[in-house]
Short mmCIF file of C-alpha atoms in Angstrom, two decimals:
data_model
loop_
_atom_site.label_atom_id
_atom_site.label_comp_id
_atom_site.label_asym_id
_atom_site.label_seq_id
_atom_site.Cartn_x
_atom_site.Cartn_y
_atom_site.Cartn_z
CA ALA T 1 188.17 246.62 128.28
CA HIS T 2 189.80 244.80 131.17
CA LEU T 3 190.69 241.15 130.56
CA ASP T 4 188.12 239.97 133.12
CA ALA T 5 185.45 241.98 131.30
CA LEU T 6 186.49 240.38 128.02
CA ALA T 7 186.25 236.93 129.60
CA ALA T 8 182.77 237.83 130.88
CA ALA T 9 181.77 239.06 127.41
CA GLN T 10 182.97 235.76 125.95
CA GLN T 11 180.94 233.75 128.48
CA LEU T 12 177.86 235.89 127.93
CA ALA T 13 178.25 235.37 124.17
CA LEU T 14 178.22 231.61 124.70
CA THR T 15 175.12 231.96 126.90
CA PHE T 16 173.32 234.04 124.25
CA GLU T 17 174.33 231.45 121.66
CA ALA T 18 172.91 228.62 123.77
CA CYS T 19 169.65 230.58 124.13
CA GLY T 20 169.37 231.18 120.38
CA GLN T 21 170.12 234.90 120.58
CA PHE T 22 172.65 234.73 117.76
CA GLY T 23 172.88 238.42 116.89
CA GLN T 24 173.79 239.35 120.45
CA ALA T 25 176.14 236.38 120.65
CA GLU T 26 177.96 237.44 117.49
CA ASP T 27 178.32 241.03 118.71
CA LEU T 28 179.83 239.87 122.01
CA HIS T 29 182.11 237.32 120.34
CA ARG T 30 183.42 240.08 118.07
CA GLU T 31 183.84 242.47 121.02
CA ALA T 32 185.76 239.86 123.03
CA LEU T 33 187.92 239.02 120.02
CA ALA T 34 188.76 242.65 119.25
CA GLY T 35 189.61 243.33 122.89
CA ARG T 36 191.79 240.26 123.20
CA VAL T 37 193.65 241.05 119.98
CA ALA T 38 194.30 244.57 121.30
CA GLN T 39 195.40 243.48 124.77
CA LEU T 40 196.94 240.05 124.27
CA GLY T 41 197.88 239.97 120.60
CA PRO T 42 196.58 237.74 117.81
CA SER T 43 198.50 234.60 118.79
CA HIS T 44 197.59 234.39 122.49
CA ARG T 45 195.62 231.30 123.50
CA ASP T 46 192.66 233.34 124.79
CA THR T 47 192.55 235.34 121.55
CA LEU T 48 192.62 232.13 119.53
CA GLN T 49 189.78 230.75 121.66
CA SER T 50 187.77 233.86 120.77
CA VAL T 51 188.58 233.30 117.09
CA ASN T 52 187.41 229.70 117.42
CA ASN T 53 184.20 230.63 119.25
CA LEU T 54 183.24 233.19 116.60
CA ALA T 55 184.02 230.69 113.83
CA VAL T 56 181.86 228.01 115.45
CA LEU T 57 178.95 230.46 115.77
CA LEU T 58 179.27 231.56 112.14
CA SER T 59 179.41 227.92 110.99
CA GLY T 60 176.30 227.18 113.00
CA LEU T 61 174.56 230.06 111.26
CA GLY T 62 175.51 228.67 107.83
CA ARG T 63 178.04 231.41 107.15
CA HIS T 64 180.74 228.93 106.16
CA ASP T 65 182.71 231.28 103.89
CA GLU T 66 183.22 233.66 106.79
CA ALA T 67 183.86 230.86 109.24
CA GLU T 68 186.48 229.11 107.08
CA GLY T 69 189.08 231.85 107.45
CA LEU T 70 188.54 232.03 111.19
CA HIS T 71 188.72 228.25 111.57
CA ARG T 72 191.97 228.29 109.58
CA GLN T 73 193.34 231.13 111.74
CA ALA T 74 192.46 229.23 114.93
CA ALA T 75 193.93 225.94 113.68
CA GLN T 76 197.19 227.53 112.56
CA GLY T 77 197.40 229.73 115.64
CA PHE T 78 196.82 226.92 118.13
CA ALA T 79 199.29 224.68 116.29
CA ALA T 80 201.95 227.41 116.42
CA ALA T 81 201.26 228.39 120.04
CA LEU T 82 200.58 225.00 121.63
CA GLY T 83 201.84 222.45 119.12
CA PRO T 84 199.95 220.64 116.35
CA GLY T 85 199.06 217.72 118.65
CA HIS T 86 197.41 219.87 121.33
CA PRO T 87 193.67 219.25 121.78
CA CYS T 88 192.82 222.89 120.94
CA ALA T 89 194.74 222.60 117.67
CA LEU T 90 193.19 219.24 116.81
CA ARG T 91 189.64 220.47 117.50
CA SER T 92 190.26 223.53 115.34
CA VAL T 93 191.59 221.37 112.50
CA GLY T 94 188.42 219.27 112.70
CA ASN T 95 186.26 222.39 112.70
CA LEU T 96 188.10 223.63 109.61
CA GLY T 97 187.46 220.28 107.95
CA ASP T 98 183.75 220.59 108.72
CA ALA T 99 183.60 224.08 107.20
CA LEU T 100 185.42 222.90 104.07
CA GLN T 101 183.05 219.94 103.73
CA LEU T 102 180.04 222.26 103.99
CA LEU T 103 181.61 224.53 101.37
CA GLY T 104 181.72 221.58 98.95
CA ARG T 105 185.48 221.04 99.21
CA PRO T 106 185.68 217.42 100.37
CA ARG T 107 189.32 216.85 99.33
CA GLU T 108 190.50 219.68 101.57
CA ALA T 109 188.08 218.54 104.27
CA ALA T 110 189.49 215.01 104.11
CA ASP T 111 193.02 216.35 104.52
CA GLN T 112 192.02 218.26 107.66
CA HIS T 113 190.04 215.37 109.13
CA ARG T 114 192.88 212.94 108.40
CA ALA T 115 195.29 215.24 110.28
CA SER T 116 192.82 215.51 113.15
CA LEU T 117 192.34 211.74 113.29
CA GLN T 118 196.09 211.12 113.29
CA GLY T 119 196.56 213.65 116.08
CA TRP T 120 193.79 212.29 118.30
CA THR T 121 194.94 208.71 117.69
CA ALA T 122 198.50 209.62 118.66
CA LEU T 123 197.25 211.44 121.75
CA HIS T 124 194.61 209.03 123.07
CA GLY T 125 194.44 205.97 120.79
CA PRO T 126 192.00 205.09 117.99
CA PHE T 127 188.99 204.45 120.24
CA HIS T 128 188.91 207.78 122.08
CA ASP T 129 185.72 209.78 121.46
CA GLU T 130 187.59 212.53 119.57
CA ALA T 131 189.42 210.00 117.37
CA VAL T 132 186.15 208.24 116.57
CA ARG T 133 184.48 211.59 115.79
CA SER T 134 187.36 212.48 113.46
CA ALA T 135 187.13 209.09 111.75
CA VAL T 136 183.41 209.58 111.07
CA ARG T 137 184.03 213.08 109.68
CA LEU T 138 186.85 211.76 107.49
CA GLY T 139 184.59 208.96 106.31
CA ALA T 140 181.94 211.47 105.22
CA ALA T 141 184.53 213.46 103.26
CA LEU T 142 185.84 210.29 101.62
CA GLU T 143 182.30 209.24 100.67
CA ALA T 144 181.80 212.62 99.02
CA LEU T 145 184.96 211.93 97.02
CA GLY T 146 183.70 208.52 95.92
CA GLU T 147 186.25 206.69 98.07
CA GLU T 148 183.69 204.36 99.60
CA ALA T 149 186.07 201.51 100.47
CA GLU T 150 188.25 203.68 102.70
CA ALA T 151 185.16 205.32 104.20
CA GLU T 152 183.68 201.90 104.97
CA ALA T 153 186.91 200.79 106.66
CA LEU T 154 186.82 203.88 108.86
CA TYR T 155 183.17 203.35 109.74
CA ARG T 156 183.87 199.73 110.66
CA LEU T 157 186.71 200.88 112.89
CA THR T 158 184.40 203.33 114.65
CA LEU T 159 181.81 200.58 115.16
CA SER T 160 184.43 198.42 116.86
CA ALA T 161 185.14 201.32 119.23
CA GLY T 162 181.69 200.87 120.73
CA GLU T 163 182.14 197.17 121.45
#
């Protein structure tokens, strides 16, 4: 398929997803991903965005085992292509952390969320929406690990962001 057609398939997949038509969305996400891999290669930014979009859909459907590998592929790919501090890489790292948390692997989740928090803080400061979101996600992982004091400190920091 032509690249414009693949972009249209990707957009239509997102529309189907927003409308709750998840089977059609998944089919189109997979079609766009396969086409982009074939035409652009696996490490192109557009291909990685397709990987990310499919992973997010699968996570939303509770298919976290499947999503984990795709989230990891997107995070590593964006970091290699755009740098580890790029917003696409940082979002993907956070998504990977979420998948790991939902798979019952809070230590690994905490590592990903800590990396995401450090990246967003370096990029925009500790009170940026993405940094705050990462801090809350890290706090949840730390709570699951029984590290309540560190989680509380993070939550207090996020509360001060709203003041």
